[in-house]
Amino acid sequence: MSYKILASTAAAALDKELMSTGGFSIFQLMELAGLSVAQAVYKCYPPETHPKVLVLAGPGNNGGDGLVAARHLKLFGYNPKVYYPKKSKGELFDGLQTQLKSFGVEFVGDGDEIRLEMQKTDQILDALFGFSFHPPIRAPFNEIVAIMSTTDKPVVSVDIPSGWDVDEGPTGEVENFLPEVLVSLTAPKPCAKLFKGRHFLGGRFVSDELAKKWDISIGKYEGVDQVVELERQT
């Protein structure tokens, strides 16, 4: 499927509209986004071949999407572990952590513990930073992104590969960070045009009316799928 991009300012405005006239809550949007990410992981790296998933969750909504995805991955038959060093505050994020603990999902600590897990895992889910990220990458995330840039483990990034400029793509300290899979949420952002791997669109919550208003393509989802694969860039 071909696609149209959505600038970061427009993406933020569309999110607000989804939660106002669209009638969605942030709880619903995050749940649907995380489910779509988990489905993309399943399609690319099933639990039979890549059972261990290390979920790297950042301090914002992108990290929340990762926490939701971790829960679904556990239910899909994976053994996820979560690295969540800068926890967001609030009922939503507290609840997501409680849910994970109730399903027996392990949280990973800093230092040698996270370094070891990045070596032991079968794949990495990058949910550190979204389209509102502004450089530089600060500790402890700078070391984590540096490891992701050189790892031989497949990396699936949520919405934006962490550290990428939303418009310019991989620059500066992340110029060598090229994940294998990208799951764009709502609509692909400008940097997606520079992504060469498998690319999915997720978040099946944009109506035809909103898609027309914002001039975006929402894709033809099959059956109960929450993701649709997009054309690779050449």
CSV table of C-alpha atoms in Angstrom, one decimal:
chain,number,residue,atom,x,y,z
A,1,MET,CA,0.0,0.0,0.0
A,2,SER,CA,1.3,3.5,-0.9
A,3,TYR,CA,0.9,6.2,1.7
A,4,LYS,CA,0.9,9.9,2.5
A,5,ILE,CA,2.9,11.5,5.3
A,6,LEU,CA,1.7,13.7,8.1
A,7,ALA,CA,3.8,16.5,9.5
A,8,SER,CA,4.5,16.4,13.2
A,9,THR,CA,2.4,19.5,13.9
A,10,ALA,CA,-0.5,18.0,12.0
A,11,ALA,CA,-0.1,14.7,13.8
A,12,ALA,CA,-0.3,16.4,17.2
A,13,ALA,CA,-3.4,18.3,16.0
A,14,LEU,CA,-5.0,15.2,14.7
A,15,ASP,CA,-4.4,13.4,18.0
A,16,LYS,CA,-6.2,16.3,19.8
A,17,GLU,CA,-9.1,16.0,17.4
A,18,LEU,CA,-9.4,12.3,17.9
A,19,MET,CA,-9.7,13.0,21.7
A,20,SER,CA,-12.2,15.8,21.2
A,21,THR,CA,-14.7,15.5,18.3
A,22,GLY,CA,-13.6,11.9,17.7
A,23,GLY,CA,-14.7,10.9,21.2
A,24,PHE,CA,-11.6,8.8,22.0
A,25,SER,CA,-9.8,8.8,25.3
A,26,ILE,CA,-6.0,8.6,25.6
A,27,PHE,CA,-6.6,5.3,27.3
A,28,GLN,CA,-8.3,3.9,24.2
A,29,LEU,CA,-5.8,5.4,21.7
A,30,MET,CA,-2.9,4.0,23.6
A,31,GLU,CA,-4.5,0.5,23.9
A,32,LEU,CA,-5.2,0.4,20.2
A,33,ALA,CA,-1.7,1.6,19.3
A,34,GLY,CA,0.0,-0.9,21.6
A,35,LEU,CA,-2.1,-3.7,20.2
A,36,SER,CA,-1.2,-2.8,16.7
A,37,VAL,CA,2.5,-2.7,17.6
A,38,ALA,CA,2.2,-6.2,19.2
A,39,GLN,CA,0.5,-7.5,16.0
A,40,ALA,CA,3.3,-6.1,13.8
A,41,VAL,CA,5.9,-7.8,16.0
A,42,TYR,CA,4.0,-11.1,15.7
A,43,LYS,CA,3.8,-10.8,11.9
A,44,CYS,CA,7.6,-10.2,11.6
A,45,TYR,CA,9.1,-12.2,14.5
A,46,PRO,CA,6.7,-14.8,15.8
A,47,PRO,CA,7.2,-16.3,19.3
A,48,GLU,CA,8.3,-19.7,17.8
A,49,THR,CA,11.5,-18.1,16.5
A,50,HIS,CA,11.9,-14.9,18.6
A,51,PRO,CA,10.3,-15.6,22.0
A,52,LYS,CA,12.3,-13.1,24.1
A,53,VAL,CA,11.3,-9.5,23.6
A,54,LEU,CA,13.0,-6.6,25.3
A,55,VAL,CA,10.7,-3.6,25.4
A,56,LEU,CA,12.4,-0.3,25.8
A,57,ALA,CA,9.8,2.2,27.1
A,58,GLY,CA,10.4,5.9,27.2
A,59,PRO,CA,8.9,8.5,29.5
A,60,GLY,CA,6.0,9.7,27.3
A,61,ASN,CA,3.1,8.3,25.4
A,62,ASN,CA,5.4,6.4,23.1
A,63,GLY,CA,6.6,4.5,26.1
A,64,GLY,CA,3.0,3.9,27.1
A,65,ASP,CA,2.4,2.3,23.7
A,66,GLY,CA,5.3,0.0,24.5
A,67,LEU,CA,3.9,-1.0,27.9
A,68,VAL,CA,0.6,-1.9,26.2
A,69,ALA,CA,2.4,-3.8,23.5
A,70,ALA,CA,4.4,-5.8,26.2
A,71,ARG,CA,1.1,-7.0,27.8
A,72,HIS,CA,-0.3,-8.1,24.5
A,73,LEU,CA,3.0,-9.8,23.6
A,74,LYS,CA,2.8,-11.8,26.8
A,75,LEU,CA,-0.7,-12.9,25.9
A,76,PHE,CA,0.5,-13.8,22.4
A,77,GLY,CA,3.0,-16.3,23.8
A,78,TYR,CA,6.2,-14.2,24.1
A,79,ASN,CA,8.5,-13.7,27.1
A,80,PRO,CA,8.7,-9.9,27.2
A,81,LYS,CA,10.8,-7.9,29.6
A,82,VAL,CA,10.5,-4.2,30.1
A,83,TYR,CA,13.1,-1.5,30.6
A,84,TYR,CA,11.3,1.6,31.9
A,85,PRO,CA,13.9,3.8,33.7
A,86,LYS,CA,12.0,7.2,33.6
A,87,LYS,CA,8.5,6.3,34.6
A,88,SER,CA,5.6,8.7,33.7
A,89,LYS,CA,3.3,9.6,36.5
A,90,GLY,CA,-0.4,9.3,36.6
A,91,GLU,CA,-3.2,6.8,36.8
A,92,LEU,CA,-2.8,5.6,33.2
A,93,PHE,CA,0.8,4.7,33.5
A,94,ASP,CA,0.5,3.3,37.0
A,95,GLY,CA,-2.2,1.0,35.7
A,96,LEU,CA,-0.2,-0.2,32.8
A,97,GLN,CA,2.7,-1.2,35.1
A,98,THR,CA,0.3,-2.9,37.5
A,99,GLN,CA,-1.2,-4.9,34.6
A,100,LEU,CA,2.3,-6.1,33.5
A,101,LYS,CA,3.3,-7.2,36.9
A,102,SER,CA,0.0,-9.1,37.3
A,103,PHE,CA,0.9,-11.0,34.2
A,104,GLY,CA,4.3,-11.8,35.5
A,105,VAL,CA,6.2,-9.5,33.1
A,106,GLU,CA,9.7,-8.7,34.5
A,107,PHE,CA,11.1,-5.1,34.7
A,108,VAL,CA,14.8,-4.7,34.0
A,109,GLY,CA,17.1,-2.4,35.9
A,110,ASP,CA,19.9,0.0,34.7
A,111,GLY,CA,23.6,-0.6,34.1
A,112,ASP,CA,24.8,-4.1,33.7
A,113,GLU,CA,21.3,-5.6,33.9
A,114,ILE,CA,20.0,-3.8,30.8
A,115,ARG,CA,23.2,-4.3,28.9
A,116,LEU,CA,23.0,-8.1,29.6
A,117,GLU,CA,19.4,-8.2,28.6
A,118,MET,CA,20.1,-6.5,25.3
A,119,GLN,CA,22.6,-9.3,24.6
A,120,LYS,CA,20.3,-12.1,25.6
A,121,THR,CA,17.0,-11.0,24.0
A,122,ASP,CA,15.8,-12.3,20.6
A,123,GLN,CA,14.4,-8.9,19.5
A,124,ILE,CA,14.0,-5.4,20.7
A,125,LEU,CA,10.9,-3.2,20.8
A,126,ASP,CA,12.0,0.4,20.6
A,127,ALA,CA,9.3,2.6,22.3
A,128,LEU,CA,11.6,5.2,23.7
A,129,PHE,CA,10.8,8.5,21.9
A,130,GLY,CA,8.0,9.6,19.6
A,131,PHE,CA,7.5,12.4,17.1
A,132,SER,CA,7.7,15.1,19.8
A,133,PHE,CA,11.3,14.2,20.7
A,134,HIS,CA,14.0,16.9,20.6
A,135,PRO,CA,17.7,16.1,20.8
A,136,PRO,CA,20.1,15.6,22.4
A,137,ILE,CA,19.5,12.1,23.8
A,138,ARG,CA,20.2,12.2,27.5
A,139,ALA,CA,21.3,9.4,29.9
A,140,PRO,CA,20.4,6.7,30.3
A,141,PHE,CA,18.9,6.5,26.9
A,142,ASN,CA,22.0,7.7,25.0
A,143,GLU,CA,23.8,4.4,25.8
A,144,ILE,CA,20.7,2.3,25.0
A,145,VAL,CA,20.3,3.9,21.5
A,146,ALA,CA,24.0,3.5,20.9
A,147,ILE,CA,23.7,-0.2,21.6
A,148,MET,CA,20.6,-0.5,19.3
A,149,SER,CA,22.6,1.1,16.5
A,150,THR,CA,25.1,-1.7,16.6
A,151,THR,CA,23.1,-4.7,17.8
A,152,ASP,CA,22.6,-7.8,15.7
A,153,LYS,CA,19.1,-8.2,17.2
A,154,PRO,CA,16.2,-7.1,15.1
A,155,VAL,CA,14.6,-3.9,16.3
A,156,VAL,CA,11.0,-2.8,15.9
A,157,SER,CA,10.5,0.9,16.4
A,158,VAL,CA,7.2,2.5,17.5
A,159,ASP,CA,6.1,5.5,15.3
A,160,ILE,CA,9.6,7.0,15.0
A,161,PRO,CA,13.0,5.3,15.3
A,162,SER,CA,14.2,6.7,18.6
A,163,GLY,CA,16.4,9.7,18.2
A,164,TRP,CA,15.5,10.3,14.6
A,165,ASP,CA,14.6,13.8,13.6
A,166,VAL,CA,10.9,13.6,12.7
A,167,ASP,CA,11.6,15.4,9.4
A,168,GLU,CA,15.2,14.7,8.6
A,169,GLY,CA,15.5,11.1,9.8
A,170,PRO,CA,18.8,9.5,11.1
A,171,THR,CA,21.2,12.4,11.8
A,172,GLY,CA,24.0,13.1,14.2
A,173,GLU,CA,24.3,10.6,17.0
A,174,VAL,CA,21.7,8.2,15.5
A,175,GLU,CA,22.9,8.2,11.9
A,176,ASN,CA,23.7,4.5,12.1
A,177,PHE,CA,20.4,3.5,13.9
A,178,LEU,CA,18.4,1.7,11.2
A,179,PRO,CA,15.7,-0.6,12.7
A,180,GLU,CA,14.4,-3.5,10.7
A,181,VAL,CA,10.7,-2.7,11.3
A,182,LEU,CA,8.8,0.6,11.8
A,183,VAL,CA,5.2,0.8,13.0
A,184,SER,CA,3.8,4.2,12.1
A,185,LEU,CA,0.8,5.2,14.2
A,186,THR,CA,-2.1,7.2,12.9
A,187,ALA,CA,-0.1,8.1,9.7
A,188,PRO,CA,3.6,8.0,8.7
A,189,LYS,CA,5.7,11.0,9.6
A,190,PRO,CA,8.1,12.7,7.2
A,191,CYS,CA,11.1,10.7,8.3
A,192,ALA,CA,9.4,7.5,7.2
A,193,LYS,CA,10.3,8.3,3.6
A,194,LEU,CA,13.9,7.6,4.6
A,195,PHE,CA,13.1,4.2,6.2
A,196,LYS,CA,14.0,1.2,4.1
A,197,GLY,CA,12.8,-1.8,6.2
A,198,ARG,CA,9.4,-3.4,6.7
A,199,HIS,CA,6.9,-0.6,7.4
A,200,PHE,CA,3.4,-1.0,9.0
A,201,LEU,CA,0.6,1.4,9.7
A,202,GLY,CA,-1.1,0.9,13.0
A,203,GLY,CA,-3.8,2.4,15.1
A,204,ARG,CA,-7.1,1.5,13.5
A,205,PHE,CA,-8.9,4.5,15.0
A,206,VAL,CA,-9.0,7.1,12.2
A,207,SER,CA,-12.4,7.4,10.5
A,208,ASP,CA,-12.8,7.9,6.8
A,209,GLU,CA,-14.1,11.4,7.5
A,210,LEU,CA,-11.0,12.4,9.5
A,211,ALA,CA,-8.7,10.8,6.9
A,212,LYS,CA,-10.3,12.9,4.2
A,213,LYS,CA,-10.0,16.0,6.2
A,214,TRP,CA,-6.3,15.5,7.0
A,215,ASP,CA,-5.5,14.0,3.5
A,216,ILE,CA,-4.0,10.8,4.8
A,217,SER,CA,-4.3,7.2,3.8
A,218,ILE,CA,-5.7,4.8,6.5
A,219,GLY,CA,-5.1,1.6,4.5
A,220,LYS,CA,-7.2,-1.4,3.9
A,221,TYR,CA,-7.0,-3.5,7.1
A,222,GLU,CA,-7.7,-7.2,6.7
A,223,GLY,CA,-10.3,-8.8,9.0
A,224,VAL,CA,-9.4,-8.2,12.6
A,225,ASP,CA,-5.9,-6.9,11.9
A,226,GLN,CA,-4.8,-3.7,13.6
A,227,VAL,CA,-1.9,-3.1,11.2
A,228,VAL,CA,-1.4,-3.0,7.5
A,229,GLU,CA,1.9,-3.3,5.7
A,230,LEU,CA,3.0,-0.3,3.6
A,231,GLU,CA,5.2,-0.2,0.5
A,232,ARG,CA,9.0,-0.3,1.1
A,233,GLN,CA,11.0,2.8,0.1
A,234,THR,CA,13.7,2.1,-2.5
